XYZ file of C-alpha atoms in Angstrom:
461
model
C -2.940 18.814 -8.183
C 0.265 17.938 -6.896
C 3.167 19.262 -4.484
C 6.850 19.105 -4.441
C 9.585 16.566 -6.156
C 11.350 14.750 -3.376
C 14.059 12.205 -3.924
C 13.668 8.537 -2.379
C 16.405 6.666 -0.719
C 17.937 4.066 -3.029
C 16.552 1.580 -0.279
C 13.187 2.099 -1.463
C 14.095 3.022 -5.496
C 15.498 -0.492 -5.792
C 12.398 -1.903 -5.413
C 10.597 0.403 -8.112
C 13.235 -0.859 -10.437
C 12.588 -4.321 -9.570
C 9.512 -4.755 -9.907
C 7.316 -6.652 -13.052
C 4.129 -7.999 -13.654
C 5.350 -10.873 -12.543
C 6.914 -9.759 -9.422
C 5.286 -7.667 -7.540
C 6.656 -5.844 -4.940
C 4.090 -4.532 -2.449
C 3.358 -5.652 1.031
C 0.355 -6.637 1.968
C -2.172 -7.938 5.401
C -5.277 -8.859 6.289
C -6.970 -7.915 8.654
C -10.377 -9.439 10.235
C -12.815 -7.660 12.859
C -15.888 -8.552 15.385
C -18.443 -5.801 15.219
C -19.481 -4.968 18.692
C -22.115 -6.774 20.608
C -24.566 -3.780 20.199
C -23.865 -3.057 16.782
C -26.901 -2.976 14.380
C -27.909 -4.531 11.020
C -25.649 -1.838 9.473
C -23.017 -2.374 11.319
C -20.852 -3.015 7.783
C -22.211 0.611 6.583
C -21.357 1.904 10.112
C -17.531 0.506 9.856
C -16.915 2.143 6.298
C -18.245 5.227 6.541
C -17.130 5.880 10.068
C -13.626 4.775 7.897
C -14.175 7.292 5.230
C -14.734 10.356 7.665
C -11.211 10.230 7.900
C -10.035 12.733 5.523
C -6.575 14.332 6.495
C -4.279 11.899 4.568
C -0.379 11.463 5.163
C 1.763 11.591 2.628
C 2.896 8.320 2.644
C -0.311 7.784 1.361
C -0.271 10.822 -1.417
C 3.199 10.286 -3.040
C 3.732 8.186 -6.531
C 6.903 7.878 -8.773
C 7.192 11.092 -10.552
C 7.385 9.693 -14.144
C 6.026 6.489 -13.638
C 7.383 4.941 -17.248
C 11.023 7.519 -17.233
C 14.102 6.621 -15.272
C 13.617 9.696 -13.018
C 10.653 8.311 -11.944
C 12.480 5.690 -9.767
C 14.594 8.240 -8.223
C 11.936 10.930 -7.569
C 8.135 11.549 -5.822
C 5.278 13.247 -6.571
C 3.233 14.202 -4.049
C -0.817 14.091 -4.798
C -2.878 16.842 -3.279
C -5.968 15.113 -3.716
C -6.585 11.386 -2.990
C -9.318 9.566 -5.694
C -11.129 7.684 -2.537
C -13.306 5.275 -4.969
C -9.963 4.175 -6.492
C -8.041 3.162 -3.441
C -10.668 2.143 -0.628
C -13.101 0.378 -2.464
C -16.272 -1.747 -0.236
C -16.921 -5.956 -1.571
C -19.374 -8.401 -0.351
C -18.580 -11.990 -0.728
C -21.448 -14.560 -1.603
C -23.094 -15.059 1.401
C -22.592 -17.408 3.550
C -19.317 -16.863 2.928
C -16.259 -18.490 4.601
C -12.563 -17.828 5.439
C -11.751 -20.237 2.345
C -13.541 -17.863 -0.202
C -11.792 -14.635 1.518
C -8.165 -16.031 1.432
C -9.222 -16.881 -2.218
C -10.129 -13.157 -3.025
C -7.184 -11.757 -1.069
C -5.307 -13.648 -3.265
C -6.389 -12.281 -6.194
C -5.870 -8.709 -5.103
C -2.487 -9.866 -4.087
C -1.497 -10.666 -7.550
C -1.960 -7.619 -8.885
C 0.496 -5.024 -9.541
C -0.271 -1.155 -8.237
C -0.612 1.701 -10.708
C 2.190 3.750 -10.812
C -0.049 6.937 -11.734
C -1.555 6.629 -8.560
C -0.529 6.702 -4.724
C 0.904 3.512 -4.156
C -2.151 2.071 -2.339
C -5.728 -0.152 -2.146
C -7.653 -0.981 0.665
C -10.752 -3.422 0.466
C -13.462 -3.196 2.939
C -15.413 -6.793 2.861
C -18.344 -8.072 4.421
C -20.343 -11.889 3.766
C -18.632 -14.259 6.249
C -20.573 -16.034 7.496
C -19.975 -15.697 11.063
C -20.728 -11.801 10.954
C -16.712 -10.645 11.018
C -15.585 -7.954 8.705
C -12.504 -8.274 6.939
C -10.129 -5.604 5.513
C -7.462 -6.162 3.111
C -5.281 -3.011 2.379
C -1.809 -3.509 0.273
C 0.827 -0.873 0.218
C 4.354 -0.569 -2.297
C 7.400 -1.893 -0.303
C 8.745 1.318 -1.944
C 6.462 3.205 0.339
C 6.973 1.125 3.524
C 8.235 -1.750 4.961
C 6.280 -4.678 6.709
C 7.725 -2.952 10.434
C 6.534 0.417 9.094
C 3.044 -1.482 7.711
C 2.067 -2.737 10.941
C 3.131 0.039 13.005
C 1.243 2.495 10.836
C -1.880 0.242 11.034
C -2.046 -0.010 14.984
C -1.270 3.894 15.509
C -4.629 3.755 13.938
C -6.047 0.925 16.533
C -7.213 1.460 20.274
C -6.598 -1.113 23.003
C -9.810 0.735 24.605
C -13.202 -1.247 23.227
C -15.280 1.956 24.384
C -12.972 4.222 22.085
C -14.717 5.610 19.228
C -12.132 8.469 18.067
C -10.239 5.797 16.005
C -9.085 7.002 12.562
C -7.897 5.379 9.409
C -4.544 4.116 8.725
C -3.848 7.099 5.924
C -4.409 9.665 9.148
C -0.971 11.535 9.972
C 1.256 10.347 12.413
C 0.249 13.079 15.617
C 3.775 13.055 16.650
C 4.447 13.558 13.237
C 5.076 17.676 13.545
C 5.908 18.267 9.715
C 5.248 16.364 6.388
C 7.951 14.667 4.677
C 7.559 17.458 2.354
C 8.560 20.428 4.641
C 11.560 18.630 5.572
C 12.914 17.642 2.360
C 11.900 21.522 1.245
C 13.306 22.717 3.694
C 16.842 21.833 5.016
C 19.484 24.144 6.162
C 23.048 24.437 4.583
C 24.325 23.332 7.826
C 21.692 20.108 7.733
C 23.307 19.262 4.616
C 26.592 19.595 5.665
C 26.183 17.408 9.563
C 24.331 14.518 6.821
C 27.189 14.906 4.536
C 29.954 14.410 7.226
C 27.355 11.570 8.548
C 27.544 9.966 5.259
C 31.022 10.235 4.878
C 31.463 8.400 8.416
C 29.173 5.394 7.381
C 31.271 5.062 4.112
C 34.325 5.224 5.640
C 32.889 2.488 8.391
C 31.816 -0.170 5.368
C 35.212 -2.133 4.692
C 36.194 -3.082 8.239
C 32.696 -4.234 8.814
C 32.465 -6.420 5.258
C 36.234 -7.566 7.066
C 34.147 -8.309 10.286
C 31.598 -10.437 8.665
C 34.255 -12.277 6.689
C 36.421 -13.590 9.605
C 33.316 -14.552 11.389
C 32.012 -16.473 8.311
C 34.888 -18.539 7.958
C 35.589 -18.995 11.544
C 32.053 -19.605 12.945
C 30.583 -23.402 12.101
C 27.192 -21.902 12.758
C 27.218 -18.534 10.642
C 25.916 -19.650 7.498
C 27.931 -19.204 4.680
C 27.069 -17.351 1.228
C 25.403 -19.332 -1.395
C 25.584 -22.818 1.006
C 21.876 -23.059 0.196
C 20.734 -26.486 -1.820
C 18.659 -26.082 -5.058
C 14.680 -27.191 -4.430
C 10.924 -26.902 -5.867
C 10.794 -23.303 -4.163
C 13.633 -22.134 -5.866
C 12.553 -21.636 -9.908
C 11.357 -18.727 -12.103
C 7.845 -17.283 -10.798
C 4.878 -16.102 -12.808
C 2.724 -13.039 -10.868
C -0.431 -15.219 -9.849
C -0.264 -15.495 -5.891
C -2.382 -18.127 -3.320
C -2.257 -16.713 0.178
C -3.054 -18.795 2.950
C -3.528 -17.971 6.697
C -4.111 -19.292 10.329
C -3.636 -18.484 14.096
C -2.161 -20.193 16.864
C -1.913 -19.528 20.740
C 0.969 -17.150 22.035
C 0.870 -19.089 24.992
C 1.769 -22.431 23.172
C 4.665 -20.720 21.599
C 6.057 -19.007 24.309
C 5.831 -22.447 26.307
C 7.862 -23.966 23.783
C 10.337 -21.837 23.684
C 10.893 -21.404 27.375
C 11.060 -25.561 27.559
C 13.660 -25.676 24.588
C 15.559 -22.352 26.027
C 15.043 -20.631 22.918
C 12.981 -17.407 22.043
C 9.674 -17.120 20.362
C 11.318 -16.414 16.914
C 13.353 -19.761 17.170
C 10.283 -21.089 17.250
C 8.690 -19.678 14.930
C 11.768 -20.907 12.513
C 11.216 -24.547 14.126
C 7.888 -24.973 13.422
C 8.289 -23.209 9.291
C 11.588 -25.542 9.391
C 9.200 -28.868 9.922
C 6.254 -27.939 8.147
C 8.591 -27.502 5.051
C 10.417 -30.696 5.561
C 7.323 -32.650 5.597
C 5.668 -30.557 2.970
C 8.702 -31.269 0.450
C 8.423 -34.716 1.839
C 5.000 -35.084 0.399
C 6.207 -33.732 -3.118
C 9.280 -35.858 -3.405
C 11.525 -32.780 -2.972
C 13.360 -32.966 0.151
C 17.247 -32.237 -0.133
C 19.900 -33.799 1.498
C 21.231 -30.577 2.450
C 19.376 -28.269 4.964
C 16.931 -25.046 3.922
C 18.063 -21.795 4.351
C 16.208 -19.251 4.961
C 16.536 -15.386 4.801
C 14.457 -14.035 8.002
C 14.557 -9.684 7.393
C 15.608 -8.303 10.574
C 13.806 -4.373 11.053
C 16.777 -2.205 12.570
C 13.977 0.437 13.019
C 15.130 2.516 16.055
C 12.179 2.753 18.981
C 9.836 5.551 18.062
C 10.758 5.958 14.798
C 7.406 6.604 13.128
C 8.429 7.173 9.891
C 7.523 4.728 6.403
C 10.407 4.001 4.310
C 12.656 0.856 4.611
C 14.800 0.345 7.522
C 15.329 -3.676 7.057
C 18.438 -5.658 6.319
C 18.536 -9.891 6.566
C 20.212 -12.856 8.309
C 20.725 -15.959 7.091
C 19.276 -19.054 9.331
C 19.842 -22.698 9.129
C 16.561 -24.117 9.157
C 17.782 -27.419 9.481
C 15.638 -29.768 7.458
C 18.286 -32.273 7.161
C 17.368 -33.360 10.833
C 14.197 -35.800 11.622
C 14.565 -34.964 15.123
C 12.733 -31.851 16.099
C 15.193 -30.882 19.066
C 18.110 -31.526 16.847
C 16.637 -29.369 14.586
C 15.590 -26.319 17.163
C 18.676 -26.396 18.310
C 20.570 -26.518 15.482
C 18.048 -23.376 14.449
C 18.781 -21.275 17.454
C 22.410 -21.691 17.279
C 22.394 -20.395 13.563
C 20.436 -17.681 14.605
C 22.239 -16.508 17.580
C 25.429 -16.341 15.383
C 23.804 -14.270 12.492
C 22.560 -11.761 15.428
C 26.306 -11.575 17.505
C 27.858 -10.516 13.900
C 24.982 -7.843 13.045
C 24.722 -6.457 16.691
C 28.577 -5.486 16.104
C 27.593 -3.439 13.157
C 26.815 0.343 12.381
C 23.115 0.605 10.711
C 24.818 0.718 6.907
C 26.766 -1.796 7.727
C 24.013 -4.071 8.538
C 22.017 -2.790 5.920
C 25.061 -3.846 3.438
C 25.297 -7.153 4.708
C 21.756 -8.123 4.010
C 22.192 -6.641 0.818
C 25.306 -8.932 0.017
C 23.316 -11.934 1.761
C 20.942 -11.560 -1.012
C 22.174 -10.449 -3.807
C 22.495 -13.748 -5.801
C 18.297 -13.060 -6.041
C 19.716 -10.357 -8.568
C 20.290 -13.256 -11.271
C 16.906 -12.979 -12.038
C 16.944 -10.280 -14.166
C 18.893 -12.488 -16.503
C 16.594 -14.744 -18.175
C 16.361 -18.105 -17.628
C 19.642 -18.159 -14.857
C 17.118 -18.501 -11.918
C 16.627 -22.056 -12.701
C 20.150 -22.677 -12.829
C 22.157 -20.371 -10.317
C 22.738 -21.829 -6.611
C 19.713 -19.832 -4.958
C 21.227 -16.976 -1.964
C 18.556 -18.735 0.180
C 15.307 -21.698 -0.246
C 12.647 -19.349 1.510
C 11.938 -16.151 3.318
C 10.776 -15.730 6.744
C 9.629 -12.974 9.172
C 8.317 -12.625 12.546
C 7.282 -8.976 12.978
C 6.350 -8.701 16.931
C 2.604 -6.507 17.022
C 0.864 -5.005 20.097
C 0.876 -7.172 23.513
C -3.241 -6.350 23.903
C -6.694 -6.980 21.923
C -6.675 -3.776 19.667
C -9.859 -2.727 18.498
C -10.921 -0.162 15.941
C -14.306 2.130 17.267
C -15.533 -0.777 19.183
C -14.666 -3.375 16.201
C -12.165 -6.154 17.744
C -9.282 -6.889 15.284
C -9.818 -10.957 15.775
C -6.890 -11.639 13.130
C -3.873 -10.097 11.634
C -2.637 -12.031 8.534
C 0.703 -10.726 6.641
C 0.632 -11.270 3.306
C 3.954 -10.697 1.604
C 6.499 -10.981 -1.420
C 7.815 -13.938 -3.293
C 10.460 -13.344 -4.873
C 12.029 -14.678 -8.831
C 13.981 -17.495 -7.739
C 11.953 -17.964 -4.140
C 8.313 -18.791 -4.193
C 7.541 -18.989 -1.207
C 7.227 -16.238 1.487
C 6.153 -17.009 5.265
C 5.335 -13.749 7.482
C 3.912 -13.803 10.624
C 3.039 -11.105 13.427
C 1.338 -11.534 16.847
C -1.330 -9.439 18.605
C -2.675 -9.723 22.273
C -2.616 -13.747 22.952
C -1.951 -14.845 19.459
C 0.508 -15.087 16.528
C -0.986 -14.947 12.737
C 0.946 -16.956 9.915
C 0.583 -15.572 6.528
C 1.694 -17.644 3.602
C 2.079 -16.247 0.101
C 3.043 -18.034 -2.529
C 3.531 -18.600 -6.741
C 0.105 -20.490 -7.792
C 2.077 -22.413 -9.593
C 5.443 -23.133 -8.020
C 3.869 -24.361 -4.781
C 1.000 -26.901 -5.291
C -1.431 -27.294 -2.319
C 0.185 -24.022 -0.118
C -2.574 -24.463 2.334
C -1.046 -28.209 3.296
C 1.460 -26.319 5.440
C -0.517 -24.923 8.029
C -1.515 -28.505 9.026
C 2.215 -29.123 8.796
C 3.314 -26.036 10.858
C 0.921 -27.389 13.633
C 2.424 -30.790 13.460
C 5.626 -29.125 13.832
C 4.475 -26.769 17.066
C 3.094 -30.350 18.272
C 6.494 -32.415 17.943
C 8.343 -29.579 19.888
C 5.765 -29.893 22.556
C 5.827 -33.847 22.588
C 9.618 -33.549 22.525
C 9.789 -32.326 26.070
C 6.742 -32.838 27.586
């Protein structure tokens, strides 16, 4: 059974249309839990079925492309009425004793592969093994669906900061601010509704060519905005095939933050420092360093506070990482500056308009649908990086403590390497997902990234 025929914004058609075997488009994390202290023998039993009693689903978690092989079907939803629960939630055990190394290797095999189409654009594994007694769950989701803002907002609505809670609920529960489905209000929407988002429309159209005209003067005039297609060609940058490694590791909030306050930068600048010097010393390794500085495309959520719905609501900056620079002040400052100018020009923008620019900022990725022009074309950027801020507290799920929150995210034809990272209580999670084949030894750079956090600390201790 099925219900109603919305249409999806082109935001989240495009990347329906996109998407290949080898370049799959669906966002992705990892999450990894402590049972409680009291918990039994069962205690993996106890965490999935207390998961599966959970049986009001969303719609976000109902909804597939209406013709999953026709044009219409990139344009349109259909809405399941029934969810097939053995399908998407499905319960592994690793080898046991299991550790981290042999989960990261399964998550990235799940990773790799592409969602069906004629199904809810969803999986969630439930796996037990490690070694030290943890549970892990991986769950993936179609960036059509959601964005990695929506993702991790949608998973801790379904967390507790209370470790005595037990009236936790799934991720696929409905939003309980959420008053009506996204079916009643597509179904039903006043004449007057349509005309107020027609006029609304009509404004942000109207707005788009003073704010391209905006972004231009700034671009030439500003030594610190990067520039269009300025990015150097490198190892990262080449045709991808669909087989994914994802790697993963945690470091201390506290280290970051003191970093940052000691360089007079933010967390996110360094963040960018430390992915700027673990690359420079990882290309270093292969050979592959350019004379010319990374650049990296970092999205940039322009999610209003409270919004609770999925969708896409993203657009992108370009950053200097500035790999070009052995010194690692030199180089965070060179990285702040770059961001700080991407962020003045945006914050003078309506939403479209932001939304456009990112669009322009990479649209040179589009030359991958031409065959064999990847490997040629200047690349729009060397790598992508996000730093998607989680809750400020240990989060726990029915007495379970979430002990690790690992992103795992979307290469791209052209860029094989994606970085995503999101903190929770005292820490901040890296996530690294790349092409198995276009970045040898991925795991080398989370020894690099805490050489990098290192060298900032050194550098003004």
């Amino acid at each position: 059974m099925m219900a109603g025929m919305p249409f999806m914004p082109v935001s989240d058609s495009m990347f329906l249309i996109g998407e290949t075997r080898e370049h799959p488009f669906h966002v992705g994390g990892l999450q990894l839990f402590k049972p409680p202290v009291d918990a039994g023998p069962d205690y993996a039993e106890v965490f999935y079925e207390q998961l599966m009693s959970t049986t009001e689903v969303s719609s976000d978690f109902r909804k597939r492309p209406g013709q999953p092989l026709a044009v219409m079907g990139n344009v349109r939803w259909i809405i399941d009425d029934e969810v097939d629960w053995e399908y998407h939630v499905r319960r592994s055990a690793l080898p046991r004793p299991a550790r981290v190394r042999e989960l990261l290797t399964v998550t990235s095999r799940w990773h790799s592969s592409s969602l069906d189409r004629h199904r809810p654009l969803w999986e969630m594994h439930v796996v037990e093994g490690l070694s030290d007694g943890r549970l892990a769950v991986y769950t993936k989701m179609h960036h059509a669906v959601i964005d990695g803002v929506g993702a991790l907002r949608m998973m801790m609505r379904s967390l507790s900061d209370d470790p005595d809670a037990r009236d936790c609920q799934a991720v696929w529960a409905p939003a309980k601010r959420r008053a009506k489905s996204s079916i009643v209000s597509t179904t039903n929407t006043s004449a007057l509704d349509l005309v107020k988002g027609a006029a609304g429309a009509v404004r942000q159209v109207v707005s788009i060519p003073p704010g391209l005209l905006k972004y231009g003067r700034h671009a030439l005039s500003d030594p610190q905005l990067v520039k269009p297609l300025s990015a150097p060609h490198t190892m990262l940058n080449v045709s991808i095939g669909g087989a994914r490694r994802f790697a993963a590791q945690t470091w201390s909030m506290a280290r970051i933050k003191e970093a940052g306050k000691a360089l007079g930068g933010t967390v996110n600048d360094v963040v960018l420092a430390m992915c700027a010097g673990a690359l420079r010393t990882y290309l270093e390794e292969q050979n592959a360093l350019p004379a010319k500085p990374l650049i990296a495309m970092c999205p940039v959520s322009i999610r209003a506070d409270g919004d609770q719905n999925a969708g896409n609501s993203i657009t992108a900056l370009l950053a200097n990482l500035a790999t070009d620079k052995p010194d690692p002040l030199e180089r965070f400052s060179a990285i702040r500056d770059s961001v700080q100018a991407a962020k003045s020009v945006l914050s003078e923008m309506t939403p479209l308009q932001r939304m456009l620019v990112g669009a322009l900022n990479g649209a040179p990725v589009l030359s991958g649908a031409v065959p064999g022009l990847v490997d040629r074309a200047a690349p729009a950027f060397n790598v992508i990086i996000s730093n998607v801020p989680g809750p400020r507290t240990d989060m726990f799920w029915n007495g379970f403590e979430m002990d690790g929150c690992y992103p795992a995210s979307i290469p791209i034809d052209g860029v094989a390497l994606n970085i995503t990272c999101t903190s929770s209580g005292p820490s901040m999670h890296f996530g690294l997902t790349g092409c198995r084949t276009s970045v040898p030894h991925l795991q080398r750079i989370l020894t690099h990234l805490e050489e990098a956090l290192t060298q900032l600390e050194e550098s003004v201790a």
